[in-house]
CSV table of C-alpha atoms in Angstrom, one decimal:
chain,number,residue,atom,x,y,z
A,1,MET,CA,105.2,87.8,54.2
A,2,SER,CA,104.4,90.6,51.7
A,3,ASP,CA,102.7,93.9,52.5
A,4,ARG,CA,99.7,92.6,50.5
A,5,SER,CA,99.6,89.4,52.7
A,6,LEU,CA,99.7,91.6,55.8
A,7,GLU,CA,96.9,93.7,54.5
A,8,SER,CA,94.8,90.6,53.9
A,9,ARG,CA,95.3,89.5,57.5
A,10,HIS,CA,94.6,93.1,58.7
A,11,LEU,CA,98.0,93.3,60.4
A,12,ASN,CA,99.9,96.6,61.0
A,13,ILE,CA,103.6,96.6,61.5
A,14,VAL,CA,104.6,98.4,64.7
A,15,LYS,CA,107.8,100.1,63.4
A,16,LYS,CA,109.2,100.9,66.8
A,17,TYR,CA,109.3,97.2,67.7
A,18,TYR,CA,109.9,95.6,64.3
A,19,MET,CA,113.5,95.1,65.1
A,20,ALA,CA,116.3,94.4,62.6
A,21,GLY,CA,117.7,91.0,63.3
A,22,GLY,CA,114.6,90.0,65.2
A,23,ASP,CA,113.7,86.3,65.0
A,24,LEU,CA,110.4,86.1,66.9
A,25,PHE,CA,107.1,87.4,65.6
A,26,PHE,CA,104.1,88.3,67.7
A,27,GLN,CA,100.6,89.1,66.7
A,28,VAL,CA,98.8,91.3,69.3
A,29,GLU,CA,95.4,92.4,68.3
A,30,ASN,CA,95.9,93.6,64.7
A,31,SER,CA,99.6,94.6,65.2
A,32,LEU,CA,102.7,92.7,64.2
A,33,PHE,CA,105.9,92.8,66.2
A,34,LYS,CA,109.3,91.4,65.3
A,35,VAL,CA,111.6,91.1,68.4
A,36,HIS,CA,114.5,89.0,69.7
A,37,ARG,CA,113.7,85.5,71.0
A,38,TYR,CA,116.5,85.8,73.5
A,39,PHE,CA,114.6,88.1,75.9
A,40,PHE,CA,111.6,85.7,76.0
A,41,GLU,CA,113.6,82.5,76.4
A,42,ARG,CA,116.1,83.9,78.9
A,43,GLU,CA,113.9,83.9,82.0
A,44,SER,CA,110.2,83.1,81.1
A,45,PRO,CA,109.4,79.4,81.6
A,46,LYS,CA,106.1,80.1,79.9
A,47,PHE,CA,107.8,81.2,76.7
A,48,GLN,CA,110.5,78.6,77.0
A,49,GLU,CA,107.9,75.9,76.8
A,50,MET,CA,105.7,77.7,74.3
A,51,LEU,CA,108.6,78.3,71.8
A,52,SER,CA,109.9,74.7,72.1
A,53,ARG,CA,106.8,73.1,70.8
A,54,PRO,CA,107.2,71.4,67.4
A,55,PRO,CA,104.9,73.0,64.8
A,56,PRO,CA,102.0,71.0,63.4
A,57,THR,CA,102.6,69.1,60.2
A,58,GLY,CA,102.8,71.4,57.2
A,59,GLN,CA,103.0,74.6,59.3
A,60,SER,CA,105.8,77.0,59.8
A,61,SER,CA,107.7,77.0,63.1
A,62,TYR,CA,106.0,78.7,66.0
A,63,GLY,CA,106.9,82.3,66.2
A,64,SER,CA,107.8,82.7,62.6
A,65,LEU,CA,106.4,85.3,60.2
A,66,ASN,CA,103.7,82.9,58.9
A,67,ASN,CA,102.9,81.5,62.3
A,68,PRO,CA,103.4,84.3,64.8
A,69,VAL,CA,102.7,84.0,68.6
A,70,VAL,CA,99.3,85.4,69.3
A,71,LEU,CA,99.0,87.0,72.7
A,72,ASP,CA,95.9,87.9,74.6
A,73,ALA,CA,96.8,91.5,75.4
A,74,THR,CA,96.5,94.9,73.8
A,75,SER,CA,99.1,96.4,71.5
A,76,GLU,CA,99.8,99.2,74.0
A,77,GLU,CA,100.3,96.8,76.9
A,78,PHE,CA,102.7,94.6,74.9
A,79,GLN,CA,104.7,97.7,73.9
A,80,GLN,CA,105.0,98.6,77.6
A,81,LEU,CA,106.6,95.2,78.3
A,82,LEU,CA,108.9,95.5,75.3
A,83,TRP,CA,110.0,99.0,76.5
A,84,VAL,CA,111.7,97.2,79.5
A,85,PHE,CA,113.9,95.3,77.1
A,86,TYR,CA,114.5,97.9,74.5
A,87,ASN,CA,114.7,101.0,76.6
A,88,PRO,CA,117.1,103.3,74.6
A,89,VAL,CA,118.2,105.5,77.6
A,90,TYR,CA,118.8,102.8,80.2
A,91,SER,CA,116.6,104.6,82.7
A,92,TYR,CA,113.1,103.9,84.0
A,93,GLU,CA,112.4,107.2,85.7
A,94,GLU,CA,110.0,108.4,83.0
A,95,ALA,CA,107.5,105.6,83.5
A,96,LYS,CA,104.3,106.5,85.3
A,97,LEU,CA,102.4,104.5,88.0
A,98,GLU,CA,100.0,103.1,85.4
A,99,ASP,CA,102.9,102.1,83.2
A,100,TRP,CA,104.5,100.0,85.9
A,101,GLY,CA,101.1,98.5,86.8
A,102,CYS,CA,100.7,97.3,83.2
A,103,ILE,CA,104.3,95.9,83.2
A,104,LEU,CA,103.6,94.1,86.4
A,105,SER,CA,100.4,92.6,85.1
A,106,LEU,CA,102.1,91.2,81.9
A,107,ALA,CA,105.2,90.1,83.9
A,108,CYS,CA,103.0,88.0,86.2
A,109,ARG,CA,100.9,86.6,83.4
A,110,PHE,CA,103.8,85.6,81.2
A,111,LYS,CA,106.2,84.5,84.0
A,112,PHE,CA,109.0,87.1,83.9
A,113,PRO,CA,110.3,87.0,87.5
A,114,GLU,CA,113.0,89.6,87.0
A,115,VAL,CA,110.7,92.0,85.2
A,116,LYS,CA,108.2,91.5,88.0
A,117,LYS,CA,110.8,92.5,90.6
A,118,LEU,CA,111.7,95.5,88.5
A,119,ALA,CA,108.1,96.6,88.4
A,120,VAL,CA,107.6,96.1,92.1
A,121,ARG,CA,110.8,98.1,93.0
A,122,ASN,CA,109.6,101.0,90.9
A,123,LEU,CA,106.0,100.9,92.2
A,124,GLU,CA,107.3,101.1,95.7
A,125,LYS,CA,108.9,104.5,94.8
A,126,PHE,CA,105.4,105.9,94.6
A,127,ASN,CA,104.8,105.3,98.3
A,128,LEU,CA,101.3,104.1,97.8
A,129,ASP,CA,98.9,103.6,100.8
A,130,LEU,CA,98.7,99.9,101.8
A,131,VAL,CA,95.1,99.5,100.5
A,132,ASP,CA,95.8,101.3,97.3
A,133,GLN,CA,98.9,99.1,96.7
A,134,LEU,CA,96.8,96.0,97.3
A,135,SER,CA,94.0,97.3,95.0
A,136,LEU,CA,96.6,97.9,92.2
A,137,TYR,CA,98.2,94.5,92.6
A,138,GLN,CA,94.8,92.9,92.5
A,139,GLU,CA,93.9,94.7,89.3
A,140,CYS,CA,97.2,93.5,87.9
A,141,ASN,CA,96.4,89.9,88.8
A,142,ALA,CA,99.7,89.8,90.7
A,143,ASP,CA,101.0,86.5,92.0
A,144,GLU,CA,100.3,85.3,95.5
A,145,ASP,CA,103.9,85.9,96.6
A,146,LEU,CA,103.2,89.6,96.2
A,147,LEU,CA,99.7,89.8,97.6
A,148,ILE,CA,100.1,87.6,100.8
A,149,PRO,CA,102.6,89.9,102.6
A,150,LEU,CA,100.4,92.9,101.9
A,151,TYR,CA,97.3,91.0,103.2
A,152,ALA,CA,99.4,90.1,106.3
A,153,GLN,CA,100.2,93.8,106.9
A,154,LEU,CA,96.5,94.7,106.6
A,155,CYS,CA,95.4,92.0,109.0
A,156,ALA,CA,98.1,93.0,111.6
A,157,ARG,CA,97.5,96.7,111.7
A,158,ASP,CA,95.4,98.1,114.6
A,159,GLN,CA,92.7,99.7,112.4
A,160,THR,CA,90.1,97.6,110.7
A,161,LEU,CA,89.0,98.4,107.1
A,162,SER,CA,87.0,101.5,106.5
A,163,LEU,CA,84.0,101.7,104.1
A,164,ILE,CA,86.2,103.4,101.5
A,165,GLU,CA,88.9,100.7,101.8
A,166,THR,CA,86.3,98.0,101.6
A,167,HIS,CA,85.0,99.4,98.3
A,168,LYS,CA,88.6,99.6,96.9
A,169,LEU,CA,89.4,96.0,97.8
A,170,GLY,CA,86.1,94.5,96.9
A,171,TYR,CA,83.6,92.5,99.0
A,172,GLU,CA,85.3,89.1,98.8
A,173,THR,CA,88.7,90.4,99.7
A,174,ALA,CA,87.3,92.5,102.6
A,175,VAL,CA,85.5,89.5,104.1
A,176,MET,CA,88.7,87.5,103.9
A,177,VAL,CA,90.6,90.2,105.7
A,178,PHE,CA,87.9,90.5,108.4
A,179,GLN,CA,87.9,86.7,108.9
A,180,ALA,CA,91.7,86.6,109.2
A,181,ARG,CA,91.7,89.5,111.7
A,182,GLU,CA,89.1,87.6,113.8
A,183,HIS,CA,91.2,84.4,113.7
A,184,LEU,CA,94.4,86.2,114.7
A,185,ARG,CA,92.7,88.0,117.5
A,186,SER,CA,90.9,85.0,119.1
A,187,PRO,CA,93.4,82.2,118.6
A,188,ALA,CA,91.9,80.1,121.4
A,189,ASP,CA,88.6,79.8,119.7
A,190,ARG,CA,89.2,80.3,115.9
A,191,GLY,CA,86.5,82.2,114.1
A,192,LYS,CA,84.7,83.4,117.2
A,193,SER,CA,84.9,86.8,118.8
A,194,PRO,CA,82.5,87.1,121.8
A,195,LEU,CA,81.5,90.5,123.0
A,196,PRO,CA,83.1,91.7,126.3
A,197,ASP,CA,81.1,91.0,129.5
A,198,ASN,CA,81.2,94.5,130.8
A,199,LEU,CA,79.4,96.3,127.9
A,200,GLU,CA,76.9,99.0,128.8
A,201,GLU,CA,73.3,98.5,127.8
A,202,GLY,CA,72.8,99.5,124.2
A,203,GLU,CA,76.6,99.7,123.5
A,204,VAL,CA,76.4,97.8,120.2
A,205,GLU,CA,73.5,99.9,118.8
A,206,ASP,CA,75.2,103.1,119.9
A,207,THR,CA,78.4,102.1,118.2
A,208,ILE,CA,76.6,101.3,115.0
A,209,ARG,CA,74.9,104.7,115.1
A,210,ASP,CA,78.2,106.5,115.7
A,211,LEU,CA,79.9,104.8,112.7
A,212,MET,CA,77.0,105.2,110.3
A,213,LYS,CA,75.6,108.6,111.4
A,214,ASP,CA,76.8,110.2,108.1
A,215,LEU,CA,74.9,107.6,106.1
A,216,PHE,CA,71.6,108.3,107.8
A,217,SER,CA,71.2,112.0,107.4
A,218,GLY,CA,67.9,113.0,105.9
A,219,ASN,CA,65.4,110.3,105.0
A,220,PRO,CA,66.6,107.0,106.6
A,221,ASN,CA,64.8,104.8,104.0
A,222,ASP,CA,66.4,106.6,101.1
A,223,ASN,CA,69.9,106.4,102.6
A,224,ARG,CA,69.5,102.7,103.4
A,225,LYS,CA,68.9,101.9,99.8
A,226,SER,CA,72.2,103.6,98.8
A,227,ILE,CA,74.3,101.4,101.1
A,228,SER,CA,75.7,98.3,99.4
A,229,ALA,CA,76.3,94.9,100.9
A,230,ASN,CA,80.0,95.9,101.1
A,231,GLY,CA,79.1,98.9,103.2
A,232,TRP,CA,76.9,97.0,105.7
A,233,ALA,CA,79.5,94.2,106.1
A,234,ALA,CA,82.3,96.7,106.7
A,235,ALA,CA,80.2,98.8,109.1
A,236,TYR,CA,79.3,95.7,111.2
A,237,GLU,CA,82.9,94.5,111.4
A,238,GLU,CA,84.1,98.0,112.2
A,239,ALA,CA,81.5,98.2,115.0
A,240,LEU,CA,82.7,95.0,116.6
A,241,ALA,CA,86.3,96.1,116.3
A,242,THR,CA,85.4,99.5,118.0
A,243,LEU,CA,83.9,97.7,121.0
A,244,ASN,CA,87.4,96.7,122.0
A,245,MET,CA,88.5,100.3,122.3
A,246,GLU,CA,88.1,102.5,125.4
A,247,PRO,CA,84.3,103.0,125.9
A,248,LYS,CA,83.0,106.5,125.4
A,249,SER,CA,81.2,108.4,128.3
A,250,ARG,CA,77.5,107.6,128.1
A,251,ASN,CA,74.4,108.5,130.1
A,252,ILE,CA,73.0,105.0,130.2
A,253,ARG,CA,72.4,103.9,133.7
A,254,ARG,CA,73.6,100.5,134.8
A,255,ILE,CA,71.1,98.3,136.6
A,256,GLN,CA,72.2,97.9,140.2
A,257,ARG,CA,71.9,94.6,142.0
A,258,PRO,CA,69.1,94.7,144.6
A,259,LEU,CA,70.2,95.3,148.2
A,260,PRO,CA,69.7,92.3,150.6
A,261,PRO,CA,66.4,92.5,152.5
A,262,PRO,CA,66.5,94.2,155.9
A,263,ALA,CA,66.4,92.1,158.9
A,264,PRO,CA,62.8,91.7,160.1
A,265,THR,CA,61.8,93.6,163.3
A,266,SER,CA,59.0,93.0,165.7
A,267,GLU,CA,57.0,95.9,164.1
A,268,THR,CA,57.2,94.5,160.5
A,269,PRO,CA,56.1,91.0,159.7
A,270,THR,CA,58.6,88.9,157.7
A,271,ASP,CA,56.1,88.3,154.8
A,272,GLU,CA,55.4,92.0,154.4
A,273,MET,CA,59.1,93.0,154.3
A,274,ASP,CA,59.8,90.3,151.6
A,275,GLY,CA,57.0,91.6,149.5
A,276,LEU,CA,58.1,95.2,149.8
A,277,HIS,CA,61.6,94.3,148.7
A,278,ARG,CA,60.4,92.4,145.7
A,279,MET,CA,58.2,95.3,144.7
A,280,GLU,CA,61.1,97.8,144.8
A,281,THR,CA,63.4,95.6,142.8
A,282,ILE,CA,61.0,94.8,140.1
A,283,THR,CA,59.9,98.4,139.8
A,284,GLU,CA,63.5,99.6,139.4
A,285,VAL,CA,64.3,97.1,136.7
A,286,SER,CA,61.1,97.9,134.7
A,287,THR,CA,61.7,101.6,135.0
A,288,VAL,CA,65.3,101.5,133.7
A,289,ARG,CA,64.6,99.1,130.8
A,290,THR,CA,61.2,100.4,129.6
A,291,GLY,CA,60.5,103.6,131.4
A,292,ARG,CA,57.2,102.3,132.8
A,293,THR,CA,56.1,99.7,135.4
A,294,ASN,CA,55.4,96.3,133.9
A,295,SER,CA,52.3,94.1,134.6
A,296,LEU,CA,54.1,92.0,137.3
A,297,SER,CA,55.1,95.1,139.3
A,298,SER,CA,51.5,96.4,138.9
A,299,GLU,CA,50.1,93.3,140.5
A,300,ILE,CA,52.5,93.5,143.4
A,301,THR,CA,51.6,97.2,143.7
A,302,ASN,CA,47.9,96.4,143.9
A,303,SER,CA,48.6,93.8,146.6
A,304,LYS,CA,51.2,95.7,148.7
A,305,ARG,CA,51.5,99.2,150.0
A,306,ARG,CA,53.6,101.6,147.9
A,307,PRO,CA,56.1,103.9,149.7
A,308,GLN,CA,54.8,107.5,149.8
A,309,SER,CA,56.5,110.6,148.5
A,310,PRO,CA,56.6,113.7,150.7
A,311,ASN,CA,53.6,115.2,148.9
A,312,GLY,CA,51.5,112.1,149.3
A,313,GLY,CA,51.9,110.6,145.8
A,314,GLU,CA,53.2,107.2,144.8
A,315,CYS,CA,56.9,106.7,144.0
A,316,TYR,CA,57.8,104.9,140.7
């Protein structure tokens, strides 16, 4: 193909990767590459199948100058992949985190298993946080064999996802992780996680307030609008997980079971003693739960004598 023909097709030769002796042409965006077929047929089943196709009648062979392989990638991304094969110093220390992320993405897409292993080994040198590593692998569209072990670590750790981690992973991934954690922690009844029986009154609401207190500073209505669905889902799941931790000290009073009625005496008729005991029990429950006597206790109060305080007033 002449320079004029290249210009008519709006192709620019990438001199760094237009190799002498190359026998395979690639068109990536408006760039033309000439590299060695050997590297692409050596380990990639995708390219093995692609390059073995017979050309249509009347066309040049696939991967030739007149019929180059067209890739859905950017020129810069493809150059990162070629750098692995044509590295002039036989060292990969100079590559940055984003470089290896790009290489991993293309290695997974074009089925280069050894290049994928190389990228993972070098990415592990950066000692990324588990969620950051998962987020990067997701962006790279990494294969399941890389993602599943990381998801397993996330589901097995003691701490549930925080709001920041939920935003990093995305709503769908976060929900999947929460569901997996629930399944693993309640194997007898998959998918269900009942609340403990010994919760104090108001424990769930207090836990939600503790987790979300920073989100509700100022005007509550304004702050609620700024919380995404991801944030609400994560906060709810984190609240449930927190309930399994050691309860904090609280001032909430537990409702005591009523004492058994006193044995009737000759001075107190049995019906009157039963009525007084019912009045005391109902008054205590209504006071603890609502802070005031309900209508039922009022009716009993009107029909029965209230106990008197030392100063003569009624006791509530």
